[in-house]
Amino acid sequence: MTSVRERVRVLREAIARHDYRYYVLNDPEVPDAEYDRLAAELRALEAAHPELVTADSPTQRVSGEPSREFREVEHRVPMLSLDNAFADEDIVNFDRRVRERLEIDGEVDYNCEPKLDGLAVGLVYEDGELRVGATRGDGLRGEDVTANLRTLKSVPLRLQGKGYPRLLEARGEVFMTLKGFERMNAELEARGEKTFVNPRNAAAGALRQLDPRITATRPLEIYFYGIGAVEGGSFAGRHSELLAMLRGWGLRTSPEIRLERGVAGLLSYYRLIGERRPSLPYQIDGVVYKVDSLTQQRDLGFVARAPRWAIAHKFPAEEEMTTVRSVEWQVGRTGALTPVARLEPVFVGGVTVSNATLHNVDELHRKDVRAGDSVIIRRAGDVIPEVVRVIVERRPPDASPVVLPAKCPVCGSDVRRIEGEAVARCTGGLVCPAQRKESLKHFASRRAMDIEGLGDKIIDQLVDSGLVHDAADLYGLDAAKLATLERMGEKSASKLAAAIEMSKQTTLARFLFALGIPNVGEATAIALASHFRSLEALQGADADRVEEVPDIGPVVSTAVVEFFAESKNVDVLRRLVAAGIQWPVVGGADEVNQPLLGKTFVLTGTLPNLSRTDAEARIRRAGGKLSGSVSKKTSYVLAGENPGSKLEKARELNVPIIDEVEFKAMLRE
Ligand code: JCF
C-alpha cells in the first residue's frame, strides 16, 4: 500500500510538472504520449484506490456535478478597476501626478503589460493549495467559479516551491486565444449550436458554465498580474519582483511584461505593443502601467475604486457598432460585382469608417446584411474594415434581404453568375463605364504604366466627360484638355501631361500587365514577356504556344488568346503603339543593358546638360524607377543646381547623392 501511495505521489508530481512546463512555460519536457501514459496510470491507481484521491490531484481538475447557480464570494481585498486613458497627454498627467504626490524629482519606474480583453479573477491558495477562485463581480463580491477555474491547465492546483504565504490570493485575467476561439466556434457551428461574438464573450461564457465538464473543453488560459489578500507572509520591494515570485510558484505571467522608466518609456511601450497588437495571439484593449516600487504604491494609495499608482492606456477599439445605410454594388475592372455596406460613419481601429466590403454574393447572404441593420464593424491593424455580423435582434421590421441585381447598376447590361462561382459579373465589358474606369485605374497604376498623378478622381472625370473611352485615349490628352477638369490647375495639368508622356517609355512586361488581361498578374506578364519577347509574337500565338511558357496553364492561355481575338482590344493596342508607347526589345541589347534595374531615383535641382524629362526618360530606359520623395528606399538622389529640401533629407537618411557626371557614368555613357 505504501508503494502505491508513493507511486501516486510521484505521478501527481510528474503530471503537475509537465502541466507547468506545457501550459505555463510553453516548453514541454516530454512528448504528449508519455504524458498520456502517466495520466492513464494515475487514473487507474486512483480508480483502484479511491481513498487515495485528493482535491489537488491532476485527475480532479474536472470534478463535481453541474451546479444550479454560483455561490457568492466576498473578496477579502476589493478587486479594483483601473482608470482609463486614451491620449498620450493623459499619461503625461498621470506621471506628473505620481511624481508630485511622491514629491520626487527623478523618473519613476513602471511595470508595463498588455491589458488582455478577458475577465479578472482572484484565486485563493491556502498552504499552497487552490481553495477558491472567484470572478471580479462588482469588485466587492464575485461568483465562486472554483470548479471551472480548476479545469484550466495553466492554473496550478498546488503552488510549487517554497516561501509562499500561508494564504495568497493571486489575481489574473482569464482569456481565450484567437485560434482557440475560432476552433471552438467552428466546432459549435458544426454541431448547430450558438457561436460567440468575440473571444471575451466566449471566455466569459465558458467561465460561467454551470457544468465544469463543458468549461474543461473550452480553450481558456490565464495570465496572473498581481495579488489580493495575503496572510502569513508579506511582499516588499517591487511589483516586478512580486511577479517573479508568482512565476516561481508556477503562476503564469505575460511574456510581454517590461519595466520602463518615466513617461517616455511608457509611451514607447505603448507604441511597441500597439504595433505588435495585430500579431499577438489574443485580443488586448490597451496596456497597463503600474508604479513598480511597492513602497511608492503604498504612499500613493487609492481614489474611490481605482489605485493612484496604476492606469490603463487604451487602444482604439477594433470593433464598434453602427448601422447600415444601404448595400450597394461596386463593379470592378473585370465586371465583378462586389456588395459594399455604406455605413453610418463610425470611429473604429483609429479611423472613421463609412464603407465595409461584403466581398461577394455568398458572403453577403451568409451574413445577411440588410439596409437598416445594426452591425458590428471590425478594423484590426491595417486590414480593410469588415462587417463581423448583424445584430439580428435589432433589425427593423421592414428590412428586406439584399438581392443580386439582374442588370448592372452602372450600365444596365445583364449580370451573369457562373454556376459554382462566388462572383457575379456585369457582361457589359468596355461598354460599362465602371469597368472602363477600373481598367484605366489599373492601366495607370504604379506597377503598370506608372502614370503619376492620374488618380481615381481624375479618371472618373475623364470617363464621365467623355474625354477618355479607353487607354489609348489617354495619349491624346494634353495640358490644355486636362486643365478643363475640375480642381485641375494649369500647373498640375502640365505635370500630368508630362507624366503621361513619360509613361510611354516602359517595358513589355509592364505593358502586358497594364492591359488587364484576366488572370494575367505581374508575374505572368513577366513570364509572357520574356518568353515571347515581342508583342507581335504573343499576339500571333495560339493557346498551345502560350502554354509553352513555364507555369502557364489553360486558364491563362485561354484568357490571353481570347483577349487578342477581340477586335476592340486589337484596335486599342494598335492605337497605343501608334501613340509612341515603346519598350526595349526583350533580351535585346537595350534590355541586357539595364544598369539601373531595381534602383530608385529622386531628382532635385537643375542638371547642367540634361533636362528633367530627359533624365527621367534615361532612368526608366535603364530599368530604374522614379520617386517624388526621399525615403530609406531611395537608392540615389540625383542633384543639380539649386537643390531643394530633398537634398537635406538625403543627407539625413544617408542616401547617396550623385551629380550628372556620376549619373552618366552609371548609365555607361
Ligand atoms: O490584463 C488585464 N486586463 C489587467 C487588468 C491587467 C492588470 O495588470 C490589471 C487589471 C486590472 C486591475 N491590474 C489591476 C490592478
XYZ file of C-alpha atoms and ligand atoms in Angstrom:
684
model
C 0.000 0.000 0.000
C 2.788 2.440 0.855
C 4.332 1.725 -2.531
C 1.004 2.517 -4.277
C 0.716 5.696 -2.197
C 4.283 6.581 -3.163
C 3.696 5.861 -6.849
C 0.549 8.037 -6.826
C 2.541 10.867 -5.265
C 5.321 10.539 -7.840
C 2.805 10.501 -10.705
C 0.975 13.576 -9.418
C 4.197 15.495 -9.086
C 5.337 14.488 -12.546
C 1.991 15.415 -14.144
C 1.837 18.750 -12.298
C 5.384 19.482 -13.507
C 4.504 18.554 -17.096
C 1.347 20.705 -16.954
C 3.508 23.594 -15.768
C 6.141 23.039 -18.460
C 3.476 22.718 -21.140
C 0.836 25.283 -20.176
C 2.838 27.880 -18.258
C 6.335 27.756 -19.726
C 5.265 26.636 -23.200
C 8.257 24.304 -23.093
C 7.194 20.664 -22.669
C 9.765 18.259 -21.319
C 8.187 15.032 -22.586
C 6.151 14.055 -25.670
C 2.354 14.017 -25.357
C 2.281 10.216 -25.450
C 4.449 9.988 -22.335
C 2.206 12.479 -20.550
C -0.866 10.467 -21.556
C 0.721 7.276 -20.154
C 1.408 8.933 -16.787
C -2.138 10.307 -16.627
C -3.629 6.921 -17.526
C -1.571 5.178 -14.851
C -2.642 7.688 -12.217
C -6.315 7.358 -13.176
C -6.059 3.554 -12.934
C -4.413 3.684 -9.499
C -6.977 6.163 -8.192
C -9.824 4.031 -9.548
C -8.451 1.029 -7.701
C -7.770 3.010 -4.504
C -10.440 5.739 -4.222
C -9.277 6.512 -0.684
C -6.074 7.967 -2.143
C -7.877 10.614 -4.276
C -7.175 14.192 -3.130
C -8.545 17.509 -4.365
C -5.167 18.639 -5.725
C -4.723 15.531 -7.856
C -4.420 16.431 -11.576
C -7.241 13.933 -12.251
C -9.561 16.118 -10.210
C -9.447 19.227 -12.406
C -12.921 18.421 -13.631
C -14.950 17.482 -10.615
C -18.432 17.516 -9.285
C -21.833 17.835 -10.837
C -23.229 20.906 -12.548
C -24.365 23.463 -10.006
C -27.697 25.223 -10.058
C -26.059 28.600 -9.527
C -22.777 30.042 -8.318
C -22.130 30.739 -4.685
C -21.296 34.358 -3.900
C -17.844 35.114 -2.530
C -16.829 38.251 -0.734
C -13.357 39.418 -1.736
C -11.094 39.815 1.289
C -9.478 42.744 -0.502
C -11.656 44.570 -3.051
C -10.832 43.884 -6.706
C -10.250 47.334 -8.103
C -10.794 48.641 -11.534
C -8.291 50.800 -13.374
C -8.520 54.368 -14.517
C -8.615 54.580 -18.302
C -6.647 56.897 -20.536
C -6.700 57.289 -24.311
C -4.442 60.230 -25.115
C -0.689 60.489 -24.545
C -1.449 63.677 -22.659
C -3.443 61.708 -20.049
C -0.350 59.599 -19.439
C 1.856 62.669 -19.101
C -0.585 63.955 -16.479
C -0.704 60.586 -14.725
C 3.082 60.504 -14.441
C 3.156 64.123 -13.236
C 0.552 63.401 -10.521
C 2.550 60.378 -9.378
C 5.774 62.394 -9.070
C 4.051 65.314 -7.355
C 2.403 63.072 -4.776
C 5.619 61.218 -4.118
C 7.478 64.534 -4.022
C 10.318 63.200 -6.123
C 12.377 64.907 -8.818
C 13.665 61.888 -10.724
C 11.858 59.496 -13.021
C 9.555 56.741 -11.847
C 9.975 53.075 -12.812
C 6.823 51.476 -14.157
C 5.901 47.875 -14.745
C 4.126 47.614 -18.112
C 1.998 44.834 -19.565
C -0.649 44.321 -22.239
C -4.222 44.661 -20.991
C -5.936 41.456 -22.001
C -9.519 41.544 -23.101
C -10.827 38.878 -20.752
C -12.200 38.505 -17.234
C -10.487 39.329 -13.962
C -10.416 36.559 -11.363
C -8.892 36.035 -7.925
C -7.584 32.613 -6.850
C -7.039 31.942 -3.164
C -4.282 29.463 -2.307
C -4.113 28.254 1.291
C -0.997 26.397 2.341
C -0.203 26.264 -1.362
C -3.447 24.582 -2.349
C -6.091 26.151 -4.586
C -9.172 26.699 -2.424
C -11.416 29.285 -4.029
C -11.447 31.058 -7.356
C -13.888 33.887 -7.975
C -14.848 36.354 -10.681
C -14.423 40.050 -10.040
C -18.162 40.653 -9.908
C -18.802 44.161 -8.653
C -15.321 44.312 -7.120
C -16.563 43.585 -3.600
C -18.265 40.268 -4.207
C -17.978 37.876 -7.102
C -19.070 34.382 -8.093
C -17.397 31.214 -6.919
C -16.148 29.619 -10.138
C -13.554 27.387 -8.458
C -14.727 24.205 -10.198
C -14.371 25.917 -13.574
C -11.018 27.577 -12.882
C -9.623 24.219 -11.804
C -10.155 22.965 -15.371
C -7.617 25.466 -16.785
C -4.334 23.633 -17.239
C -2.428 26.890 -16.733
C -3.933 27.178 -13.233
C -1.850 25.185 -10.764
C -3.926 23.231 -8.249
C -0.966 23.461 -5.902
C 1.824 26.044 -5.769
C 5.386 24.957 -6.439
C 8.496 25.599 -4.416
C 8.561 27.239 -1.034
C 8.203 30.558 0.662
C 4.650 31.359 -0.424
C 2.418 33.000 2.197
C 0.033 30.764 4.135
C -2.794 32.480 2.287
C -2.199 34.020 -1.116
C -4.798 35.440 -3.470
C -3.338 35.559 -6.961
C -5.159 37.780 -9.425
C -5.182 37.432 -13.147
C -7.080 37.685 -16.385
C -8.797 34.671 -17.931
C -8.918 34.838 -21.729
C -9.203 32.837 -24.912
C -6.660 32.978 -27.737
C -7.971 33.905 -31.180
C -7.076 30.456 -32.517
C -8.820 28.716 -29.634
C -11.841 30.947 -30.130
C -12.074 30.233 -33.855
C -11.628 26.497 -33.388
C -14.287 26.448 -30.681
C -16.747 28.466 -32.760
C -16.171 26.170 -35.748
C -16.979 23.165 -33.556
C -20.077 24.833 -32.134
C -21.243 25.771 -35.611
C -20.654 22.229 -36.903
C -22.894 20.958 -34.122
C -25.503 23.574 -34.915
C -25.012 25.335 -31.595
C -24.880 29.042 -30.883
C -21.486 30.647 -31.551
C -19.832 33.500 -29.669
C -19.276 37.022 -30.961
C -15.737 37.504 -29.710
C -13.106 35.788 -27.555
C -14.027 37.835 -24.497
C -17.662 36.770 -24.564
C -16.618 33.204 -25.245
C -14.267 33.272 -22.236
C -16.983 34.766 -20.037
C -19.452 32.146 -21.226
C -17.026 29.318 -20.572
C -16.093 30.548 -17.111
C -19.724 30.949 -16.108
C -20.720 27.489 -17.278
C -22.638 25.680 -14.617
C -21.155 22.385 -15.757
C -17.369 22.332 -15.329
C -17.169 19.426 -17.764
C -18.100 21.899 -20.502
C -15.631 24.518 -19.239
C -12.926 21.839 -19.450
C -13.450 21.561 -23.212
C -13.087 25.310 -23.766
C -9.641 26.747 -24.617
C -9.309 29.086 -21.617
C -5.997 30.488 -20.436
C -4.806 32.806 -17.696
C -2.086 35.371 -17.067
C -1.600 36.472 -13.476
C -0.883 40.147 -12.912
C -0.929 40.791 -9.185
C -2.133 39.854 -5.749
C -5.084 40.466 -3.454
C -5.301 39.156 0.084
C -2.091 37.899 1.740
C -1.873 36.285 5.192
C 1.086 34.648 6.895
C 3.638 36.353 4.696
C 4.255 39.675 3.010
C 5.707 41.297 -0.045
C 8.218 44.111 -0.086
C 10.318 45.715 -2.757
C 8.952 45.905 -6.263
C 5.935 44.806 -8.267
C 8.312 43.244 -10.819
C 9.846 41.139 -8.027
C 6.388 40.122 -6.848
C 5.569 38.921 -10.376
C 8.835 36.963 -10.467
C 7.819 35.254 -7.212
C 4.400 34.358 -8.647
C 6.171 32.851 -11.644
C 8.410 30.898 -9.288
C 5.338 29.365 -7.648
C 4.023 28.234 -11.023
C 1.647 31.122 -11.745
C 1.897 32.199 -15.375
C 2.541 35.880 -16.150
C 2.567 37.670 -19.522
C 5.790 37.311 -21.523
C 5.284 40.887 -22.740
C 5.889 42.479 -19.321
C 8.624 45.150 -19.353
C 9.999 47.693 -16.918
C 10.061 51.221 -18.327
C 11.403 54.469 -16.910
C 9.475 57.721 -16.974
C 6.746 58.902 -19.309
C 8.958 58.470 -22.389
C 9.351 54.790 -21.510
C 5.591 54.385 -21.095
C 4.799 55.939 -24.443
C 7.410 53.910 -26.282
C 5.975 50.746 -24.700
C 2.504 51.809 -25.859
C 3.769 52.214 -29.450
C 5.628 48.913 -29.361
C 2.644 46.900 -28.150
C 0.370 48.854 -30.499
C 2.498 47.709 -33.439
C 2.525 44.140 -32.213
C -1.186 44.136 -31.386
C -2.369 42.702 -34.731
C 0.091 39.799 -34.471
C -0.496 38.890 -30.824
C -2.331 35.562 -30.438
C -5.016 37.139 -28.225
C -7.052 40.342 -28.136
C -5.894 43.225 -25.976
C -7.574 46.569 -25.462
C -4.640 48.555 -24.128
C -1.634 48.385 -21.849
C -1.414 48.736 -18.047
C 1.244 50.799 -16.309
C 1.966 50.252 -12.597
C 4.382 52.109 -10.347
C 6.976 49.411 -9.715
C 8.021 50.289 -6.171
C 5.608 48.749 -3.656
C 6.519 51.458 -1.132
C 5.608 54.118 -3.660
C 2.368 52.241 -4.415
C 1.510 52.308 -0.705
C 2.319 56.028 -0.440
C 0.118 56.785 -3.436
C -2.892 54.801 -2.232
C -6.316 54.792 -3.862
C -9.059 57.094 -5.039
C -12.584 55.714 -4.940
C -12.324 52.346 -6.670
C -9.016 52.677 -8.502
C -5.380 52.805 -7.447
C -3.448 56.061 -7.936
C -0.386 54.005 -8.846
C -1.794 52.332 -11.968
C -3.563 53.319 -15.183
C -4.834 51.567 -18.310
C -3.733 53.204 -21.567
C -6.315 52.033 -24.071
C -6.028 51.414 -27.796
C -8.809 52.498 -30.111
C -11.457 49.760 -30.136
C -11.144 47.367 -33.077
C -14.844 46.581 -33.088
C -17.714 49.027 -32.969
C -21.402 49.001 -33.676
C -23.066 51.121 -36.332
C -25.976 50.962 -38.766
C -26.053 50.145 -42.458
C -27.425 52.969 -44.606
C -27.542 50.858 -47.750
C -25.923 47.959 -49.527
C -24.555 48.932 -52.925
C -22.875 47.043 -55.734
C -19.453 48.070 -56.991
C -18.394 46.980 -60.437
C -14.713 46.086 -60.788
C -12.310 46.003 -63.713
C -13.393 42.545 -64.820
C -17.058 43.332 -64.201
C -17.203 41.502 -60.871
C -19.996 42.861 -58.666
C -18.921 43.428 -55.079
C -21.523 44.247 -52.429
C -20.442 47.126 -50.202
C -22.168 48.226 -46.993
C -22.494 52.010 -46.730
C -22.366 52.801 -43.043
C -23.284 55.482 -40.585
C -19.655 56.716 -40.055
C -18.068 55.116 -37.006
C -14.650 55.537 -35.348
C -13.045 52.117 -35.193
C -9.438 50.916 -35.087
C -8.247 54.540 -35.060
C -10.033 55.769 -38.219
C -13.531 56.789 -39.289
C -15.089 54.069 -41.373
C -18.081 54.616 -43.660
C -17.828 51.625 -46.035
C -17.190 47.944 -45.476
C -16.805 45.340 -48.186
C -19.001 42.265 -48.142
C -16.676 40.530 -50.640
C -19.208 38.629 -52.776
C -22.786 37.416 -53.055
C -22.207 34.317 -50.911
C -20.638 36.319 -48.119
C -23.473 38.856 -48.295
C -26.075 36.110 -47.992
C -24.177 34.241 -45.291
C -24.026 37.378 -43.142
C -27.435 38.528 -44.381
C -26.660 42.226 -44.119
C -29.627 44.491 -44.880
C -30.172 48.241 -45.102
C -31.174 49.470 -41.627
C -29.325 46.676 -39.806
C -27.191 47.276 -36.735
C -23.839 45.670 -37.411
C -20.501 45.062 -35.712
C -17.651 46.570 -37.745
C -14.111 45.399 -37.240
C -10.898 47.084 -38.339
C -7.754 45.461 -36.949
C -4.317 46.825 -37.854
C -4.348 47.986 -41.456
C -6.781 45.312 -42.562
C -9.733 46.664 -44.561
C -12.838 47.149 -42.431
C -15.351 44.318 -42.447
C -18.793 43.536 -41.175
C -18.389 40.915 -38.454
C -22.062 40.201 -38.019
C -25.556 41.609 -37.870
C -27.312 42.113 -34.549
C -30.491 40.401 -35.691
C -32.377 41.334 -32.503
C -32.196 44.971 -33.579
C -33.313 44.506 -37.156
C -36.090 46.922 -38.196
C -39.236 45.004 -39.217
C -39.200 46.404 -42.753
C -35.571 45.464 -43.560
C -35.628 43.199 -46.585
C -32.840 40.915 -47.831
C -30.493 42.280 -50.490
C -30.757 40.528 -53.833
C -28.215 40.322 -56.621
C -29.412 42.709 -59.351
C -30.244 41.168 -62.734
C -28.820 44.208 -64.522
C -25.541 46.038 -63.903
C -26.302 49.064 -61.713
C -23.842 51.156 -63.749
C -24.506 50.273 -67.413
C -27.664 48.163 -67.313
C -26.098 45.150 -69.053
C -27.059 41.649 -67.897
C -25.424 40.308 -64.773
C -24.301 36.702 -65.072
C -23.224 34.319 -62.362
C -21.399 31.203 -63.401
C -22.671 28.122 -61.577
C -20.401 27.207 -58.681
C -18.519 30.511 -58.735
C -18.805 33.095 -55.994
C -18.572 36.057 -58.385
C -21.346 37.614 -60.397
C -20.271 39.748 -63.331
C -21.581 42.557 -65.474
C -21.456 41.359 -69.090
C -21.085 44.885 -70.470
C -17.308 44.756 -70.910
C -15.897 48.078 -72.058
C -19.417 49.379 -72.681
C -19.708 49.619 -68.900
C -18.262 52.925 -67.607
C -17.435 51.267 -64.266
C -15.340 48.606 -65.958
C -13.706 51.243 -68.153
C -12.808 53.384 -65.154
C -11.400 50.446 -63.235
C -9.404 49.286 -66.279
C -7.946 52.770 -66.651
C -7.083 52.942 -62.958
C -5.265 49.647 -63.321
C -3.542 50.799 -66.530
C -2.218 53.955 -64.851
C -1.265 52.287 -61.567
C 2.231 52.227 -60.167
C 3.147 48.686 -61.109
C 1.588 49.027 -64.560
C 2.215 52.174 -66.656
C 3.008 54.206 -63.552
C 1.375 57.495 -64.565
C 1.973 59.658 -61.536
C -0.891 61.990 -60.673
C -3.538 60.123 -62.693
C -5.682 59.248 -59.702
C -9.148 57.747 -59.299
C -10.976 61.082 -59.162
C -9.365 62.330 -62.367
C -10.083 59.091 -64.218
C -13.730 59.281 -63.111
C -13.943 62.790 -64.550
C -12.168 61.852 -67.785
C -14.584 58.988 -68.416
C -17.703 60.864 -67.305
C -16.869 63.865 -69.508
C -16.313 61.575 -72.488
C -12.704 62.737 -72.971
C -11.429 59.207 -72.496
C -13.006 55.897 -73.502
C -10.003 53.624 -73.389
C -6.312 53.599 -72.501
C -5.213 54.826 -75.917
C -7.279 58.000 -75.482
C -5.030 58.951 -72.541
C -2.215 59.637 -75.007
C -4.349 62.099 -76.924
C -4.672 64.331 -73.861
C -2.599 67.453 -73.469
C -2.217 70.040 -70.724
C -4.953 72.241 -72.230
C -7.532 69.436 -72.248
C -6.568 68.304 -68.764
C -6.908 71.866 -67.456
C -10.625 71.757 -68.289
C -11.161 69.226 -65.463
C -12.473 70.261 -62.069
C -9.913 71.220 -59.448
C -7.125 70.971 -62.021
C -4.803 73.962 -62.143
C -2.574 74.738 -65.105
C 0.491 73.590 -63.275
C -0.964 70.215 -62.267
C -2.310 69.795 -65.795
C 1.079 70.211 -67.392
C 2.662 67.990 -64.758
C 0.134 65.272 -65.507
C 0.621 65.701 -69.259
C 4.368 65.216 -68.738
C 3.735 62.100 -66.628
C 1.545 60.628 -69.368
C 4.224 61.405 -71.932
C 6.891 59.816 -69.764
C 4.920 56.623 -69.279
C 5.419 55.848 -72.966
C 8.860 54.555 -72.054
C 8.020 51.269 -70.445
C 8.794 47.559 -70.553
C 6.880 44.842 -72.383
C 6.048 43.141 -69.074
C 4.603 46.312 -67.560
C 2.633 46.966 -70.727
C 1.150 43.447 -70.776
C 0.251 43.733 -67.113
C -1.338 47.146 -67.720
C -3.673 45.704 -70.361
C -5.584 43.979 -67.584
C -5.970 40.632 -69.359
C -7.997 38.457 -66.930
C -5.737 36.217 -64.832
C -2.561 37.920 -66.044
C -0.887 39.384 -62.972
C 2.562 40.892 -62.720
C 4.446 37.585 -62.535
C 2.564 36.126 -65.510
C 3.171 39.302 -67.518
C 6.911 38.999 -66.878
C 6.859 35.320 -67.874
C 4.985 36.107 -71.093
C 7.310 38.998 -71.966
C 10.487 37.017 -71.504
C 9.136 34.026 -73.421
C 7.642 35.822 -76.427
C 9.958 38.845 -76.396
C 7.647 40.925 -78.556
C 4.005 41.939 -78.630
C 3.624 40.628 -82.193
C 4.884 37.167 -81.240
C 2.446 36.947 -78.324
C -0.433 38.259 -80.412
C 0.209 35.619 -83.042
C 0.407 32.699 -80.602
C -2.328 30.087 -80.148
C -3.242 28.528 -76.795
C -0.738 25.672 -77.171
C 2.111 28.081 -77.799
C 1.100 30.202 -74.803
C 1.096 27.105 -72.593
C 4.742 26.516 -73.522
C 5.522 29.339 -71.085
C 6.612 27.869 -67.754
C 3.835 27.860 -65.117
C 1.130 28.908 -67.550
C -1.891 26.625 -67.840
C -5.125 26.547 -69.819
C -6.877 29.219 -67.728
C -4.306 31.883 -68.560
C -3.703 30.742 -72.130
C -7.430 30.893 -72.886
C -7.687 34.373 -71.370
C -4.696 35.582 -73.404
C -5.924 34.146 -76.691
C -9.467 35.464 -76.128
C -8.086 38.901 -75.296
C -6.136 39.175 -78.545
C -9.029 37.717 -80.558
C -11.253 40.641 -79.558
C -11.104 43.254 -82.302
C -11.779 46.134 -79.890
C -8.692 45.129 -77.914
C -6.558 44.851 -81.044
C -7.681 48.332 -82.051
C -6.689 49.809 -78.668
C -3.310 48.050 -78.868
C -2.662 49.435 -82.320
C -3.506 52.960 -81.180
C -1.320 52.640 -78.077
C 1.685 51.622 -80.144
C 0.911 54.358 -82.665
C 0.867 56.875 -79.798
C 4.514 56.031 -79.181
C 4.488 53.505 -76.367
C 7.743 51.628 -76.563
C 9.869 49.232 -74.624
C 13.385 47.892 -75.001
C 13.481 44.678 -77.035
C 13.277 41.877 -74.513
C 16.584 40.024 -74.403
C 17.985 42.589 -76.833
C 20.879 44.936 -76.281
C 18.762 47.569 -74.555
C 17.249 45.173 -72.103
C 20.529 43.473 -71.225
C 21.911 46.924 -70.795
C 19.698 47.913 -67.871
C 22.302 49.137 -65.402
C 19.744 50.832 -63.167
C 17.449 47.841 -62.748
C 15.940 47.794 -59.246
C 17.241 51.279 -58.359
C 15.010 54.135 -57.294
C 15.985 57.738 -58.075
C 14.833 61.074 -56.768
C 15.683 64.209 -58.753
C 16.313 67.653 -57.285
C 17.635 70.893 -58.732
C 18.664 71.663 -62.333
C 21.228 69.470 -64.101
C 23.876 71.164 -66.300
C 23.128 69.321 -69.575
C 20.064 67.160 -69.111
C 16.508 68.401 -68.864
C 14.397 66.842 -66.156
C 12.275 64.851 -68.632
C 15.401 63.696 -70.390
C 16.998 62.453 -67.173
C 13.766 60.743 -66.170
C 13.428 59.005 -69.523
C 17.004 57.725 -69.280
C 16.410 56.342 -65.809
C 13.325 54.490 -66.964
C 15.024 53.143 -70.085
C 17.882 51.833 -67.993
C 15.389 49.933 -65.808
C 15.383 52.376 -62.913
C 12.393 53.789 -61.071
C 11.498 57.341 -60.098
C 10.047 58.666 -56.925
C 8.973 62.114 -55.854
C 10.249 61.961 -52.295
C 13.315 60.714 -50.478
C 12.950 57.723 -48.151
C 15.079 54.882 -46.857
C 14.133 53.030 -50.042
C 15.679 55.680 -52.323
C 18.847 54.352 -53.997
C 20.219 57.702 -55.229
C 19.367 61.361 -55.192
C 20.441 62.962 -58.481
C 21.125 66.594 -57.600
C 21.817 69.663 -59.732
C 21.889 73.456 -59.212
C 19.587 74.931 -56.545
C 18.516 71.671 -54.979
C 15.528 71.651 -52.624
C 14.904 70.117 -49.251
C 15.216 66.664 -50.818
C 18.977 67.061 -50.595
C 18.860 67.633 -46.830
C 16.543 64.693 -46.431
C 19.005 62.515 -48.394
C 21.853 63.585 -46.074
C 19.684 62.853 -43.059
C 18.890 59.354 -44.258
C 22.395 58.687 -45.621
C 21.083 58.229 -49.153
C 23.936 58.549 -51.710
C 23.865 61.872 -53.615
C 25.172 61.904 -57.192
C 25.662 64.574 -59.859
C 25.172 64.429 -63.622
C 28.678 63.142 -64.322
C 28.318 60.264 -61.906
C 24.857 59.593 -63.284
C 26.161 59.301 -66.833
C 28.899 57.001 -65.627
C 26.222 54.750 -64.132
C 24.443 54.682 -67.477
C 27.796 53.681 -69.009
C 27.510 56.607 -71.350
O -4.910 42.293 -18.399
C -5.735 42.919 -17.765
N -6.946 43.034 -18.240
C -5.371 43.570 -16.468
C -6.370 44.060 -15.627
C -4.033 43.651 -16.108
C -3.684 44.240 -14.909
O -2.419 44.312 -14.540
C -4.677 44.743 -14.006
C -6.030 44.654 -14.408
C -6.993 45.149 -13.519
C -6.592 45.706 -12.319
N -4.309 45.296 -12.824
C -5.256 45.775 -11.972
C -4.821 46.361 -10.738
